[in-house]
Amino acid sequence: MWPLLLVCVCGLLLRADTQDRASLWRGNDRGGRCQYTFTVPSPVESSCPQTGGPEVEGLKARLGLLEALVSRLTAGDTGGPQTAGAESGLQEALNRVVGERNLLQGEKERLERELGGLQSRMEEMRRETEKLRNRPCPPHTSMVPPSPSLGGSSVWEYRAPGFQELKAEVTEVPAPDGSEDNTGCGELLSVAEPVTHRKADNIAGKYGVWMQDPEAVSPYGPDMVWRIDTIGTEVRQMFGYEDMEQLSKGFPSKVLLLPELMESTGATLYRGCLYYQRRRSRTIIRYDLASESIAARRELPHAGFHGQYPYSWGGYTDIDLSVDEQGLWAVYSTSKAKGAIVISKLDPNTLEVKRSWETNIRKNSVANSFMICGKLYTVSSYAAPNTFINHMYDTASSQGKAVAIPFKNKYRYNCMIDYSLAQRKLFAWDNFHIVSYDLRLGRQQAD
């Protein structure tokens, strides 16, 4: 603070000595420090003299006095009542600034504590909302024990009202003995804990998509695993790994450069081709891996794109492509659907829409979705460590329902969840981490 005092005092002397004709400028020097510049025009001289003179000698005398004053201040010597008063004023101003800073710091810490409490409360309310949303309204009846004639099976008759049925409705009901089928189609019963295969090396891998081709085509085998990092505006590199072990080690055997930029984490592989959304458009591209060229392209009619109807986590996830036992699907929304999820079955060769279903699920209210056996499943939260698969829509019956299948976001930022028909697992990309989930499917029970 002493150099600033020197400049200010000097400015006052010059202004007084030149009848307020001195000019003062303030600005940053090259080092970013504040620098004051004074200009004092001479009333008689057109240029500065080459030698000294009374003016120079007078200026030297003033500078000497200022240097002595600064020396006394820095050495703690008051040097008189005026110097002591100036030092006292500076110290008082410093104390006031320090006090204000401490008050602001305390206020900041208090607000941060309140924010943390509000966030915790919001998360609790979100979990409660999910639970309530997944509970159907109870009929004006109550459940009675099963009839002995049914052999003790889990069938209930409804009669008088009761509250206990609310809890029973969200309890998982396993498939009948012998009906469980992990190799064929069925309704999703449960999702296991996530298994981590690899963590990304740099910031480009915070978001991404990874996949396997369920019907691989030469020259790539069925064990080939592909990965695309989707951070940035130039998303076009596709990394191939010989198998899961090479993926976990981070040793790609092939790198492809997509001819057109990709957007979001909604890409998928099928029959030797990558299907993805072209950046800033509703155009879907079919890219042939063997020839490394575009085999087909088509606009998805009326589909929102580039942030119009994304999932709740964002990421321009307007169009989500996936493959299951029934073929190639697109999950998106349109202005006509007003943000509700639309499911379209696509021709894998021409990309033409074969049939569409409009659901009542708001796309931006769910974190992600995936298709299994012609059924759409949505995940409630991308960040909550313990969340639910909360909706199921069956394209076979054109009917949807609320479900409550526990799901874990281990790393608390899940930007991609897809069903891998090749491994019959869920593949996910959770905050730099490539993870998978084992599934349990069961045949639907007859009504």
Coordinates of C-alpha atoms in Angstrom, one line a residue:
M1 CA 0.0 0.0 0.0
W2 CA 3.0 2.4 0.4
P3 CA 3.7 2.9 -3.3
L4 CA 0.1 3.9 -3.8
L5 CA 0.4 6.5 -1.0
L6 CA 3.5 7.9 -2.7
V7 CA 1.8 8.3 -6.0
C8 CA -1.3 10.0 -4.4
V9 CA 0.9 12.4 -2.4
C10 CA 3.0 13.2 -5.4
G11 CA -0.2 13.9 -7.4
L12 CA -1.4 16.3 -4.8
L13 CA 1.9 18.3 -4.8
L14 CA 2.0 18.6 -8.6
R15 CA -1.7 19.6 -8.8
A16 CA -1.2 22.3 -6.1
D17 CA 2.0 23.6 -7.7
T18 CA 0.5 24.0 -11.2
Q19 CA -2.8 25.7 -10.3
D20 CA -4.8 22.5 -11.1
R21 CA -3.3 22.2 -14.5
A22 CA -1.8 18.8 -13.8
S23 CA -3.5 15.7 -15.4
L24 CA -3.7 12.2 -13.9
W25 CA -4.2 8.9 -15.7
R26 CA -4.7 5.5 -14.2
G27 CA -4.3 2.2 -16.0
N28 CA -2.8 -1.3 -15.8
D29 CA 0.8 -1.9 -16.9
R30 CA 2.0 -5.0 -18.7
G31 CA 2.2 -6.9 -15.5
G32 CA -1.4 -6.2 -14.6
R33 CA -0.5 -3.8 -11.8
C34 CA -2.3 -0.4 -11.4
Q35 CA -0.1 2.5 -12.7
Y36 CA -0.7 6.2 -12.2
T37 CA 0.7 8.7 -14.8
F38 CA 0.9 12.5 -14.3
T39 CA 1.2 15.2 -17.0
V40 CA 2.2 18.7 -16.0
P41 CA 2.3 21.2 -18.9
S42 CA 4.9 23.9 -18.8
P43 CA 3.6 27.5 -19.2
V44 CA 6.8 28.8 -20.8
E45 CA 8.8 25.9 -22.3
S46 CA 8.0 24.1 -25.5
S47 CA 10.2 21.2 -24.6
C48 CA 12.1 19.9 -21.5
P49 CA 15.5 21.5 -20.9
Q50 CA 18.5 19.3 -21.4
T51 CA 20.1 20.5 -18.2
G52 CA 18.9 21.1 -14.7
G53 CA 17.4 24.3 -13.4
P54 CA 15.3 25.6 -10.6
E55 CA 12.3 23.5 -11.5
V56 CA 14.4 20.3 -11.6
E57 CA 16.1 21.2 -8.3
G58 CA 12.7 22.0 -6.7
L59 CA 11.3 18.6 -7.9
K60 CA 14.4 16.8 -6.5
A61 CA 13.8 18.5 -3.2
R62 CA 10.1 17.4 -3.2
L63 CA 11.1 13.9 -4.1
G64 CA 13.6 13.9 -1.3
L65 CA 11.0 14.9 1.2
L66 CA 8.6 12.2 -0.1
E67 CA 11.3 9.5 0.2
A68 CA 12.0 10.6 3.7
L69 CA 8.3 10.4 4.5
V70 CA 8.0 6.9 3.0
S71 CA 11.1 5.7 4.9
R72 CA 9.6 6.8 8.2
L73 CA 6.3 5.2 7.4
T74 CA 7.8 1.8 6.4
A75 CA 10.2 1.9 9.4
G76 CA 7.3 2.6 11.8
D77 CA 8.5 6.1 12.6
T78 CA 5.5 8.4 12.9
G79 CA 7.6 11.5 12.1
G80 CA 5.0 13.8 13.4
P81 CA 1.3 14.3 14.0
Q82 CA 0.5 14.5 10.3
T83 CA 2.3 11.2 9.4
A84 CA 0.8 9.5 12.5
G85 CA -2.7 10.7 11.5
A86 CA -2.2 9.3 7.9
E87 CA -0.9 6.0 9.2
S88 CA -3.8 5.8 11.7
G89 CA -6.3 6.5 9.0
L90 CA -4.8 3.8 6.7
Q91 CA -4.8 1.3 9.6
E92 CA -8.4 2.1 10.4
A93 CA -9.4 1.6 6.7
L94 CA -7.5 -1.7 6.6
N95 CA -9.2 -2.9 9.8
R96 CA -12.6 -1.9 8.3
V97 CA -11.9 -3.8 5.1
V98 CA -10.7 -6.9 7.0
G99 CA -13.8 -6.8 9.1
E100 CA -16.1 -6.6 6.1
R101 CA -14.3 -9.4 4.4
N102 CA -14.7 -11.6 7.5
L103 CA -18.5 -10.8 7.6
L104 CA -18.8 -11.7 3.9
Q105 CA -16.9 -14.9 4.4
G106 CA -19.2 -15.9 7.3
E107 CA -22.3 -15.0 5.2
K108 CA -20.9 -17.1 2.3
E109 CA -20.4 -20.1 4.6
R110 CA -23.9 -19.8 6.0
L111 CA -25.4 -19.6 2.6
E112 CA -23.4 -22.6 1.5
R113 CA -24.7 -24.6 4.5
E114 CA -28.2 -23.6 3.7
L115 CA -27.7 -24.6 0.0
G116 CA -26.4 -28.0 1.0
G117 CA -29.4 -28.5 3.3
L118 CA -31.8 -27.5 0.5
Q119 CA -30.2 -29.8 -2.0
S120 CA -30.4 -32.7 0.4
R121 CA -34.1 -31.9 1.0
M122 CA -34.7 -31.7 -2.7
E123 CA -33.1 -35.1 -3.2
E124 CA -35.3 -36.5 -0.5
M125 CA -38.4 -35.0 -2.0
R126 CA -37.4 -36.3 -5.5
R127 CA -37.1 -39.8 -4.1
E128 CA -40.5 -39.5 -2.4
T129 CA -42.0 -38.2 -5.6
E130 CA -40.6 -41.2 -7.5
K131 CA -42.0 -43.6 -5.0
L132 CA -45.4 -41.9 -5.1
R133 CA -45.4 -41.7 -8.9
N134 CA -44.7 -45.4 -9.2
R135 CA -47.6 -46.4 -6.9
P136 CA -50.9 -46.8 -8.7
C137 CA -54.0 -45.4 -7.0
P138 CA -55.4 -48.1 -4.7
P139 CA -58.8 -49.5 -5.6
H140 CA -61.5 -49.3 -2.9
T141 CA -60.8 -52.8 -1.9
S142 CA -58.3 -54.7 0.2
M143 CA -56.5 -57.9 -0.3
V144 CA -57.3 -61.2 1.3
P145 CA -55.1 -64.4 1.4
P146 CA -55.0 -66.6 -1.7
S147 CA -57.4 -69.3 -2.1
P148 CA -56.2 -72.8 -1.2
S149 CA -57.4 -74.1 -4.5
L150 CA -54.8 -72.0 -6.3
G151 CA -52.0 -73.9 -4.6
G152 CA -50.7 -71.0 -2.6
S153 CA -49.7 -68.9 -5.6
S154 CA -49.4 -65.1 -5.4
V155 CA -53.0 -64.3 -6.6
W156 CA -55.1 -61.9 -4.5
E157 CA -58.8 -61.2 -4.4
Y158 CA -59.9 -57.6 -3.7
R159 CA -62.7 -56.7 -1.3
A160 CA -62.8 -54.1 1.5
P161 CA -60.6 -51.0 1.5
G162 CA -57.2 -51.0 3.1
F163 CA -53.9 -49.2 3.1
Q164 CA -51.5 -52.2 3.1
E165 CA -52.1 -52.8 -0.6
L166 CA -50.1 -49.6 -1.4
K167 CA -46.9 -51.2 -0.2
A168 CA -47.7 -54.5 -1.9
E169 CA -48.1 -52.8 -5.3
V170 CA -44.5 -51.7 -5.4
T171 CA -43.1 -55.0 -4.2
E172 CA -41.4 -57.0 -7.0
V173 CA -43.4 -60.0 -8.0
P174 CA -41.0 -62.7 -9.5
A175 CA -42.0 -64.7 -12.5
P176 CA -43.5 -68.2 -11.9
D177 CA -41.1 -71.1 -11.5
G178 CA -39.5 -72.1 -14.7
S179 CA -40.6 -69.0 -16.6
E180 CA -37.5 -67.0 -16.0
D181 CA -35.6 -66.6 -19.3
N182 CA -32.4 -64.7 -19.6
T183 CA -31.8 -65.6 -23.2
G184 CA -35.2 -64.7 -24.7
C185 CA -37.6 -61.9 -24.5
G186 CA -39.5 -61.0 -21.4
E187 CA -40.3 -58.1 -19.1
L188 CA -37.4 -56.6 -17.1
L189 CA -37.5 -57.8 -13.5
S190 CA -34.3 -56.4 -12.0
V191 CA -31.0 -54.7 -12.7
A192 CA -27.8 -55.8 -10.9
E193 CA -25.0 -53.6 -9.4
P194 CA -22.9 -51.8 -12.0
V195 CA -19.5 -53.4 -13.1
T196 CA -16.8 -50.9 -14.0
H197 CA -14.7 -51.7 -17.0
R198 CA -12.6 -48.6 -17.6
K199 CA -12.2 -44.9 -16.6
A200 CA -11.5 -42.3 -19.3
D201 CA -8.0 -40.8 -19.4
N202 CA -9.0 -37.2 -19.9
I203 CA -11.8 -34.6 -19.9
A204 CA -12.9 -35.7 -23.4
G205 CA -14.2 -38.9 -21.8
K206 CA -16.6 -37.4 -19.3
Y207 CA -19.5 -38.2 -21.7
G208 CA -19.5 -40.9 -24.3
V209 CA -21.1 -44.0 -25.8
W210 CA -19.8 -47.6 -26.0
M211 CA -21.3 -50.5 -27.8
Q212 CA -21.0 -54.0 -29.4
D213 CA -22.6 -55.2 -32.7
P214 CA -25.1 -58.0 -32.0
E215 CA -24.7 -59.1 -35.6
A216 CA -21.1 -58.3 -36.4
V217 CA -19.9 -58.2 -40.0
S218 CA -16.4 -58.9 -41.4
P219 CA -13.7 -57.7 -41.0
Y220 CA -14.8 -57.2 -37.3
G221 CA -15.6 -60.0 -35.0
P222 CA -18.4 -60.4 -32.5
D223 CA -16.1 -59.6 -29.6
M224 CA -15.2 -56.2 -31.0
V225 CA -16.0 -53.3 -28.7
W226 CA -16.4 -49.7 -29.9
R227 CA -16.2 -46.4 -28.0
I228 CA -16.8 -42.7 -29.0
D229 CA -16.0 -39.8 -26.7
T230 CA -18.7 -37.1 -27.2
I231 CA -17.2 -34.0 -25.5
G232 CA -16.7 -31.0 -27.8
T233 CA -18.0 -29.9 -31.2
E234 CA -15.8 -32.1 -33.3
V235 CA -17.1 -35.6 -32.4
R236 CA -15.9 -37.9 -35.1
Q237 CA -13.3 -40.4 -33.7
M238 CA -14.5 -44.0 -33.2
F239 CA -12.1 -46.3 -31.3
G240 CA -12.3 -50.1 -31.7
Y241 CA -11.0 -52.8 -29.3
E242 CA -10.5 -56.5 -30.0
D243 CA -12.4 -57.5 -26.8
M244 CA -13.5 -56.3 -23.4
E245 CA -10.0 -57.0 -22.0
Q246 CA -8.4 -54.7 -24.5
L247 CA -11.0 -52.0 -23.7
S248 CA -10.2 -52.2 -20.0
K249 CA -6.5 -51.8 -20.8
G250 CA -7.1 -48.9 -23.2
F251 CA -5.4 -50.4 -26.2
P252 CA -7.5 -49.7 -29.4
S253 CA -6.8 -51.8 -32.5
K254 CA -8.7 -49.5 -34.9
V255 CA -9.6 -45.8 -35.1
L256 CA -12.2 -44.7 -37.6
L257 CA -12.8 -41.1 -38.6
L258 CA -16.5 -40.4 -39.2
P259 CA -17.1 -38.4 -42.4
E260 CA -19.7 -36.2 -40.7
L261 CA -19.8 -34.9 -37.1
M262 CA -21.8 -36.8 -34.5
E263 CA -24.1 -35.3 -31.8
S264 CA -25.0 -36.7 -28.4
T265 CA -24.7 -40.1 -26.9
G266 CA -27.5 -41.8 -28.8
A267 CA -25.5 -43.9 -31.3
T268 CA -25.8 -47.6 -31.8
L269 CA -24.3 -50.5 -33.8
Y270 CA -26.2 -53.0 -35.9
R271 CA -25.2 -55.4 -38.7
G272 CA -21.8 -53.9 -39.4
C273 CA -23.0 -50.2 -39.4
L274 CA -22.9 -47.3 -36.9
Y275 CA -26.2 -45.4 -36.7
Y276 CA -25.9 -41.9 -35.3
Q277 CA -27.4 -38.4 -35.4
R278 CA -25.6 -35.8 -37.5
R279 CA -24.6 -32.7 -35.6
R280 CA -27.2 -29.9 -35.4
S281 CA -29.7 -31.7 -37.5
R282 CA -32.5 -34.4 -37.3
T283 CA -30.6 -36.4 -39.9
I284 CA -29.8 -40.0 -39.1
I285 CA -26.7 -41.5 -40.7
R286 CA -25.9 -45.1 -41.4
Y287 CA -22.1 -45.5 -41.5
D288 CA -20.7 -48.8 -42.9
L289 CA -17.6 -49.8 -40.8
A290 CA -16.2 -52.1 -43.5
S291 CA -16.1 -49.6 -46.3
E292 CA -15.7 -46.6 -43.9
S293 CA -18.3 -44.7 -45.8
I294 CA -21.9 -43.4 -45.4
A295 CA -24.4 -46.1 -46.7
A296 CA -27.6 -44.2 -46.0
R297 CA -29.0 -41.0 -44.5
R298 CA -32.5 -39.8 -43.8
E299 CA -34.2 -37.1 -41.7
L300 CA -36.3 -38.3 -38.9
P301 CA -39.6 -36.5 -39.6
H302 CA -40.4 -33.6 -37.2
A303 CA -37.9 -34.8 -34.6
G304 CA -36.5 -32.2 -32.3
F305 CA -32.7 -31.7 -32.3
H306 CA -29.8 -29.8 -30.7
G307 CA -31.4 -29.3 -27.3
Q308 CA -35.2 -29.0 -28.2
Y309 CA -36.2 -32.3 -26.5
P310 CA -33.3 -33.8 -24.6
Y311 CA -33.2 -36.1 -21.6
S312 CA -33.1 -34.3 -18.2
W313 CA -29.3 -34.4 -18.1
G314 CA -29.0 -32.4 -21.4
G315 CA -26.2 -33.2 -23.8
Y316 CA -28.3 -32.6 -26.9
T317 CA -29.8 -36.0 -26.4
D318 CA -32.8 -35.3 -28.6
I319 CA -32.5 -38.5 -30.7
D320 CA -31.6 -41.8 -29.0
L321 CA -31.0 -44.8 -31.3
S322 CA -31.0 -48.3 -30.0
V323 CA -31.2 -52.0 -31.0
D324 CA -33.0 -54.9 -29.4
E325 CA -34.4 -58.3 -30.3
Q326 CA -36.9 -56.6 -32.7
G327 CA -34.5 -54.3 -34.6
L328 CA -33.6 -50.6 -34.8
W329 CA -35.4 -48.0 -32.8
A330 CA -35.4 -44.2 -32.4
V331 CA -36.6 -42.5 -29.2
Y332 CA -37.2 -38.7 -29.6
S333 CA -40.0 -36.1 -29.5
T334 CA -41.7 -33.6 -31.8
S335 CA -43.6 -30.3 -31.5
K336 CA -46.8 -32.2 -32.2
A337 CA -46.1 -34.5 -29.2
K338 CA -45.3 -31.4 -27.1
G339 CA -42.2 -33.0 -25.6
A340 CA -43.6 -36.5 -24.9
I341 CA -41.5 -39.4 -25.9
V342 CA -42.1 -40.8 -29.4
I343 CA -40.9 -44.3 -30.3
S344 CA -40.3 -45.2 -34.0
K345 CA -39.3 -48.5 -35.5
L346 CA -36.8 -47.8 -38.3
D347 CA -35.8 -49.8 -41.4
P348 CA -32.1 -50.6 -40.7
N349 CA -31.3 -50.3 -44.4
T350 CA -33.2 -47.2 -45.6
L351 CA -33.8 -45.6 -42.2
E352 CA -37.4 -45.1 -43.1
V353 CA -39.9 -44.9 -40.2
K354 CA -42.0 -48.1 -40.3
R355 CA -44.3 -47.3 -37.3
S356 CA -44.5 -44.8 -34.5
W357 CA -45.9 -44.8 -31.0
E358 CA -46.6 -41.6 -28.9
T359 CA -46.3 -42.1 -25.2
N360 CA -47.4 -39.9 -22.3
I361 CA -43.9 -39.8 -20.8
R362 CA -42.3 -36.4 -20.9
K363 CA -38.8 -36.8 -22.4
N364 CA -37.1 -34.1 -20.3
S365 CA -38.6 -35.6 -17.1
V366 CA -36.5 -38.8 -17.4
A367 CA -32.7 -39.2 -17.4
N368 CA -32.4 -41.8 -20.1
S369 CA -34.2 -44.7 -21.8
F370 CA -33.5 -48.1 -23.5
M371 CA -35.4 -50.7 -25.5
I372 CA -35.6 -54.4 -24.6
C373 CA -37.9 -56.8 -26.5
G374 CA -39.9 -53.9 -28.0
K375 CA -40.5 -52.3 -24.6
L376 CA -39.2 -48.9 -23.6
Y377 CA -37.8 -48.4 -20.1
T378 CA -37.0 -45.0 -18.7
V379 CA -34.6 -44.1 -15.8
S380 CA -35.7 -41.5 -13.3
S381 CA -32.4 -39.8 -12.4
Y382 CA -29.0 -39.5 -13.9
A383 CA -27.3 -38.2 -10.7
A384 CA -29.0 -39.9 -7.7
P385 CA -26.9 -42.9 -6.6
N386 CA -30.0 -44.9 -5.9
T387 CA -32.8 -44.3 -8.3
F388 CA -35.4 -46.3 -10.3
I389 CA -36.4 -47.4 -13.7
N390 CA -39.8 -45.8 -13.4
H391 CA -41.8 -46.3 -16.7
M392 CA -42.3 -49.1 -19.1
Y393 CA -44.1 -48.7 -22.5
D394 CA -44.9 -51.9 -24.5
T395 CA -45.1 -51.3 -28.3
A396 CA -46.9 -54.6 -28.7
S397 CA -49.9 -53.5 -26.7
S398 CA -49.4 -49.7 -27.1
Q399 CA -49.8 -49.5 -23.3
G400 CA -47.6 -48.1 -20.6
K401 CA -47.3 -48.4 -16.9
A402 CA -45.3 -47.2 -13.9
V403 CA -42.7 -49.5 -12.5
A404 CA -40.2 -49.3 -9.7
I405 CA -37.0 -51.3 -10.6
P406 CA -34.0 -50.1 -8.5
F407 CA -31.1 -48.7 -10.5
K408 CA -27.7 -47.3 -9.3
N409 CA -25.7 -44.4 -10.7
K410 CA -22.5 -45.4 -9.1
Y411 CA -20.5 -42.3 -10.3
R412 CA -23.5 -39.9 -10.2
Y413 CA -23.6 -38.6 -13.8
N414 CA -25.0 -41.2 -16.1
C415 CA -25.1 -39.8 -19.6
M416 CA -25.7 -43.0 -21.7
I417 CA -27.7 -46.1 -21.0
D418 CA -28.4 -48.7 -23.7
Y419 CA -29.4 -52.3 -24.0
S420 CA -26.6 -54.4 -25.5
L421 CA -28.2 -57.2 -27.4
A422 CA -24.8 -58.7 -28.0
Q423 CA -24.3 -59.3 -24.2
R424 CA -27.9 -59.0 -23.0
K425 CA -26.8 -56.4 -20.5
L426 CA -27.1 -52.6 -20.0
F427 CA -24.1 -50.6 -21.2
A428 CA -23.7 -47.2 -19.5
W429 CA -21.3 -44.2 -19.4
D430 CA -21.3 -42.8 -15.9
N431 CA -19.1 -39.7 -15.3
F432 CA -15.9 -40.8 -17.1
H433 CA -16.6 -44.5 -16.3
I434 CA -17.6 -47.3 -18.7
V435 CA -19.9 -49.7 -16.8
S436 CA -22.3 -52.5 -17.5
Y437 CA -25.3 -54.0 -15.6
D438 CA -26.5 -57.6 -15.6
L439 CA -30.3 -58.0 -16.1
R440 CA -33.0 -60.4 -15.1
L441 CA -35.9 -60.9 -17.5
G442 CA -39.1 -62.9 -17.0
R443 CA -42.0 -63.9 -19.1
Q444 CA -45.2 -61.8 -18.5
Q445 CA -47.8 -63.5 -16.5
A446 CA -51.2 -63.9 -18.0
D447 CA -53.9 -61.5 -16.8

